[in-house]
Short mmCIF file of C-alpha atoms and ligand atoms in Angstrom, two decimals:
data_model
loop_
_atom_site.label_atom_id
_atom_site.label_comp_id
_atom_site.label_asym_id
_atom_site.label_seq_id
_atom_site.Cartn_x
_atom_site.Cartn_y
_atom_site.Cartn_z
CA MET A 1 0.07 -0.06 0.07
CA ARG A 2 1.13 3.25 -0.94
CA ARG A 3 1.82 6.03 1.58
CA LYS A 4 -1.29 8.43 1.95
CA ILE A 5 -0.09 11.95 2.61
CA VAL A 6 -1.93 15.32 3.54
CA ALA A 7 0.70 18.19 3.72
CA GLY A 8 -0.30 21.84 4.65
CA ASN A 9 1.96 24.43 2.92
CA TRP A 10 1.53 27.57 4.93
CA LYS A 11 3.52 29.64 2.67
CA MET A 12 4.26 33.35 3.95
CA ASN A 13 1.50 32.97 6.45
CA MET A 14 1.16 32.81 10.23
CA ASP A 15 3.53 34.44 12.56
CA LEU A 16 4.65 32.71 15.79
CA ALA A 17 1.34 33.37 17.91
CA GLN A 18 -0.57 32.11 14.98
CA THR A 19 1.32 29.06 14.44
CA GLU A 20 0.94 28.10 18.00
CA SER A 21 -2.78 28.69 18.00
CA LEU A 22 -3.22 26.67 14.79
CA ILE A 23 -1.14 23.84 16.03
CA ASP A 24 -3.03 23.83 19.18
CA GLU A 25 -6.28 23.46 17.19
CA LEU A 26 -4.85 20.70 14.88
CA THR A 27 -3.51 18.88 17.75
CA ARG A 28 -6.88 18.84 19.84
CA ASN A 29 -8.96 18.07 16.73
CA MET A 30 -7.10 15.87 14.36
CA PRO A 31 -8.52 12.48 14.40
CA GLU A 32 -6.81 9.08 13.50
CA THR A 33 -6.31 9.23 9.63
CA VAL A 34 -4.96 6.72 7.09
CA ALA A 35 -2.86 9.71 5.84
CA ASP A 36 0.64 10.82 7.38
CA VAL A 37 0.02 14.65 7.94
CA MET A 38 2.57 17.24 7.55
CA ILE A 39 2.64 20.96 7.87
CA ALA A 40 4.96 23.45 6.46
CA PRO A 41 5.25 26.73 8.65
CA THR A 42 7.31 29.68 7.80
CA PHE A 43 11.05 29.48 8.78
CA THR A 44 10.84 31.59 11.98
CA SER A 45 8.11 29.40 13.28
CA LEU A 46 9.67 25.85 12.51
CA TYR A 47 11.55 25.20 15.73
CA ARG A 48 8.44 26.33 17.84
CA ALA A 49 6.32 24.19 15.70
CA PHE A 50 8.59 21.13 15.97
CA GLN A 51 8.79 21.58 19.96
CA LEU A 52 4.81 21.71 19.96
CA LEU A 53 4.58 18.61 17.73
CA ARG A 54 7.53 16.62 19.19
CA THR A 55 5.19 13.89 20.67
CA HIS A 56 2.60 14.24 18.05
CA LYS A 57 2.42 12.51 14.76
CA ILE A 58 2.22 15.54 12.69
CA GLU A 59 5.36 16.10 11.07
CA VAL A 60 7.00 19.74 10.46
CA ILE A 61 8.32 20.21 7.14
CA GLY A 62 10.35 23.01 5.52
CA GLN A 63 8.90 24.96 2.13
CA ASN A 64 12.31 25.64 0.63
CA MET A 65 16.13 25.40 1.28
CA HIS A 66 19.26 26.30 -0.50
CA TYR A 67 21.75 23.84 -2.17
CA GLU A 68 24.70 25.11 -0.79
CA ASP A 69 25.50 23.85 3.19
CA ASN A 70 26.57 27.34 4.27
CA GLY A 71 28.21 30.55 3.04
CA ALA A 72 27.38 34.24 2.00
CA PHE A 73 23.81 33.62 0.62
CA THR A 74 22.07 36.44 2.43
CA GLY A 75 18.49 35.20 3.36
CA GLU A 76 18.82 31.63 2.66
CA ILE A 77 18.41 28.63 4.81
CA SER A 78 20.33 25.46 4.53
CA ALA A 79 19.58 21.86 4.74
CA GLY A 80 21.71 21.50 8.00
CA MET A 81 19.88 24.40 9.34
CA LEU A 82 16.44 22.67 8.78
CA LYS A 83 17.79 19.46 10.19
CA SER A 84 19.26 21.42 13.41
CA VAL A 85 15.41 22.45 14.39
CA GLY A 86 13.97 18.99 13.91
CA VAL A 87 12.94 19.14 10.28
CA ASN A 88 13.73 16.21 7.96
CA THR A 89 11.44 16.89 4.91
CA VAL A 90 11.44 19.73 2.65
CA ILE A 91 9.36 21.08 -0.10
CA LEU A 92 11.17 21.83 -3.27
CA GLY A 93 10.36 23.28 -6.67
CA HIS A 94 6.90 24.94 -5.77
CA SER A 95 5.71 27.04 -8.55
CA GLU A 96 5.88 30.14 -6.64
CA ARG A 97 9.61 29.46 -6.17
CA ARG A 98 10.08 29.05 -9.71
CA ALA A 99 7.82 31.74 -10.94
CA TYR A 100 8.90 34.65 -8.32
CA PHE A 101 12.53 33.66 -7.20
CA GLY A 102 13.65 32.24 -10.52
CA GLU A 103 14.22 28.69 -9.37
CA THR A 104 14.96 26.65 -12.61
CA ASP A 105 15.24 22.91 -13.08
CA GLU A 106 19.22 22.98 -12.92
CA MET A 107 18.90 24.68 -9.39
CA LEU A 108 16.44 22.34 -8.32
CA ALA A 109 18.53 19.49 -9.46
CA LYS A 110 21.09 20.76 -6.96
CA LYS A 111 18.63 21.29 -4.38
CA VAL A 112 17.50 17.93 -4.77
CA ASP A 113 20.97 16.70 -4.65
CA THR A 114 21.71 18.45 -1.19
CA ALA A 115 18.66 17.00 0.36
CA MET A 116 19.75 13.63 -0.64
CA LYS A 117 23.22 14.01 0.77
CA HIS A 118 21.59 15.21 4.05
CA GLU A 119 19.20 12.10 3.98
CA MET A 120 16.11 14.31 3.95
CA GLU A 121 12.66 13.48 2.56
CA ILE A 122 11.67 15.70 -0.50
CA VAL A 123 8.32 16.84 -1.51
CA PHE A 124 9.09 17.71 -5.13
CA CYS A 125 6.52 19.89 -6.73
CA PHE A 126 6.15 20.48 -10.46
CA GLY A 127 3.19 21.12 -12.79
CA GLU A 128 2.15 23.03 -16.03
CA GLU A 129 1.28 26.51 -16.62
CA LEU A 130 -2.25 27.22 -18.20
CA GLU A 131 -0.74 27.94 -21.55
CA ASP A 132 1.06 24.66 -21.75
CA ARG A 133 -2.29 22.78 -20.87
CA LYS A 134 -4.23 24.90 -23.69
CA SER A 135 -1.56 24.02 -26.20
CA GLY A 136 -1.77 20.53 -25.02
CA ASN A 137 1.86 20.60 -23.98
CA HIS A 138 1.13 19.79 -20.44
CA PHE A 139 2.36 16.15 -20.28
CA GLN A 140 5.45 17.10 -22.17
CA VAL A 141 6.36 19.92 -19.61
CA VAL A 142 5.84 17.74 -16.59
CA GLU A 143 7.97 14.95 -17.95
CA SER A 144 10.88 17.35 -18.68
CA GLN A 145 10.59 18.98 -15.27
CA LEU A 146 10.69 15.59 -13.57
CA LYS A 147 13.52 14.48 -15.82
CA ASN A 148 15.57 17.70 -15.44
CA ALA A 149 15.46 17.60 -11.72
CA LEU A 150 15.30 13.96 -10.67
CA PHE A 151 16.25 11.41 -13.23
CA HIS A 152 19.84 11.54 -12.58
CA PHE A 153 19.25 9.59 -9.33
CA PRO A 154 19.43 5.76 -9.05
CA GLU A 155 16.37 3.93 -8.17
CA SER A 156 17.36 3.54 -4.81
CA ALA A 157 17.23 7.27 -3.87
CA TRP A 158 13.65 7.54 -4.87
CA LYS A 159 12.62 6.26 -1.40
CA ASN A 160 13.23 9.59 -0.17
CA ILE A 161 11.01 11.29 -2.80
CA ILE A 162 7.26 12.31 -2.78
CA LEU A 163 6.00 13.98 -5.84
CA ALA A 164 3.55 16.72 -5.90
CA TYR A 165 1.66 17.45 -9.06
CA GLU A 166 0.54 21.18 -8.94
CA PRO A 167 -0.80 22.61 -12.09
CA VAL A 168 0.02 26.21 -11.83
CA TRP A 169 -3.32 27.32 -12.99
CA ALA A 170 -5.14 25.78 -10.15
CA ILE A 171 -2.87 27.15 -7.31
CA GLY A 172 -4.53 29.69 -5.12
CA THR A 173 -6.98 30.35 -7.98
CA GLY A 174 -9.94 28.64 -6.78
CA GLU A 175 -9.86 26.52 -9.78
CA THR A 176 -9.17 22.91 -9.30
CA ALA A 177 -8.28 20.28 -11.80
CA SER A 178 -10.96 17.95 -12.05
CA PRO A 179 -10.49 14.53 -10.44
CA GLU A 180 -10.19 13.06 -14.04
CA GLN A 181 -7.61 15.51 -14.99
CA ALA A 182 -5.64 14.79 -11.90
CA GLN A 183 -5.90 11.03 -12.38
CA GLU A 184 -4.83 11.44 -15.91
CA MET A 185 -1.70 13.33 -15.22
CA HIS A 186 -0.66 10.97 -12.06
CA LYS A 187 -1.10 7.88 -14.30
CA PHE A 188 1.09 9.50 -16.76
CA ILE A 189 3.74 10.18 -14.16
CA ARG A 190 3.68 6.71 -13.17
CA GLU A 191 3.97 5.51 -16.70
CA THR A 192 6.97 7.96 -17.13
CA LEU A 193 8.64 6.44 -14.19
CA ALA A 194 7.89 2.78 -15.07
CA ALA A 195 9.49 3.61 -18.31
CA ALA A 196 12.62 5.27 -16.92
CA TYR A 197 13.12 2.97 -13.93
CA SER A 198 10.83 0.20 -13.06
CA GLU A 199 6.92 -0.78 -12.49
CA GLU A 200 8.00 -1.24 -8.84
CA LEU A 201 9.26 2.25 -8.39
CA ALA A 202 6.21 3.75 -10.27
CA ASN A 203 3.74 1.74 -8.21
CA GLY A 204 5.32 2.53 -4.86
CA ILE A 205 5.85 6.26 -5.01
CA SER A 206 3.23 8.51 -3.46
CA ILE A 207 2.04 11.14 -5.80
CA LEU A 208 0.11 14.10 -4.23
CA TYR A 209 -2.21 16.65 -6.05
CA GLY A 210 -2.01 20.31 -5.14
CA GLY A 211 -4.04 23.19 -6.19
CA SER A 212 -7.02 24.73 -4.74
CA VAL A 213 -7.87 21.38 -2.53
CA LYS A 214 -10.68 22.05 -0.18
CA PRO A 215 -12.89 19.96 2.15
CA GLY A 216 -15.66 20.01 -0.73
CA ASN A 217 -13.42 18.38 -3.48
CA ALA A 218 -10.81 16.61 -1.57
CA GLY A 219 -12.60 13.22 -1.30
CA GLU A 220 -13.23 12.86 -4.85
CA ILE A 221 -9.81 13.82 -5.82
CA PHE A 222 -8.06 11.55 -3.52
CA SER A 223 -10.38 8.62 -4.52
CA LYS A 224 -8.66 8.31 -7.84
CA PRO A 225 -6.45 5.45 -7.88
CA ASP A 226 -3.19 7.32 -8.67
CA VAL A 227 -3.78 10.02 -6.27
CA ASP A 228 -2.20 9.62 -2.82
CA GLY A 229 -3.18 12.81 -1.12
CA GLY A 230 -2.59 16.30 -1.47
CA LEU A 231 -0.46 19.46 -0.93
CA ILE A 232 -2.80 22.04 0.49
CA GLY A 233 -2.25 25.77 0.47
CA GLY A 234 -5.07 28.10 1.49
CA ALA A 235 -7.23 25.45 3.07
CA ALA A 236 -4.34 24.40 5.25
CA LEU A 237 -4.66 27.81 7.27
CA LYS A 238 -7.85 26.92 8.92
CA ALA A 239 -7.78 23.91 11.30
CA GLU A 240 -11.38 22.94 10.52
CA ASP A 241 -10.73 22.69 6.83
CA PHE A 242 -7.36 21.08 6.99
CA ILE A 243 -8.69 18.49 9.38
CA ALA A 244 -11.64 17.84 7.06
CA ILE A 245 -9.36 17.29 4.17
CA ALA A 246 -7.21 14.95 6.16
CA LYS A 247 -10.38 13.06 6.98
CA SER A 248 -11.44 12.67 3.42
CA PHE A 249 -9.60 9.35 2.30
P1 PGA B 1 -3.70 26.21 -2.79
O1 PGA B 1 -2.14 25.99 -2.87
O2 PGA B 1 -4.22 25.09 -2.25
O3 PGA B 1 -3.81 27.57 -2.15
O4 PGA B 1 -4.03 26.33 -4.33
C1 PGA B 1 -1.55 24.73 -3.14
C2 PGA B 1 0.08 24.92 -3.18
O5 PGA B 1 0.61 25.93 -3.53
O6 PGA B 1 0.72 24.05 -2.71
#
């Protein structure tokens, strides 16, 4: 059975006090669920979040990191720094990082290498823009994003990778990919992995969907055979919504 995952990407939201209160609500109300639950608070709240969740099964993960281990990179955070505050999983390749901070496939390949070197788990995000879908290039775009950042790894390294397909046109827009569109792409991703590596790898890897997942649509999206959970933005900021999504498998 593939691992089911619901991960909340808090983005640049929630200061320290808000982090504490959202975590308090989550820990008091999160029921037993088949899914592994993760939250990605902003850097300044990570250590506090880790302390509060030390004995809880919600995992605290990072939103980003640099590929160098240290040095003159003002404003950046390294893998070692994340690990030093209890964070062992990091989101890489989010479309907002690609679009607003110029992250390219080449940079992402280096970041993924660094995360691997530090034995971290990676939630790797990718997905097409609206023009790509309109012109019918979405499969090609997704394939090349995966190839450029991840296909230099041997099969054994993939145990540390979780994939998150996030069509850019569905992120924060309220417009969700239909469950059929998500399933179609997730199936394509598995086929691509089977061709490049093996059926075993393709069938074992968790592939999350992200982009305007809400309590009202999560159940249907997660019920698709190749969708193993979600990366949740806006709806992760309200305990009630995030919990409802985590329960919707
Ligand atoms: P959204 O964000 O749920 O607000 O669309 C998803 C994401 O960016 O991971």
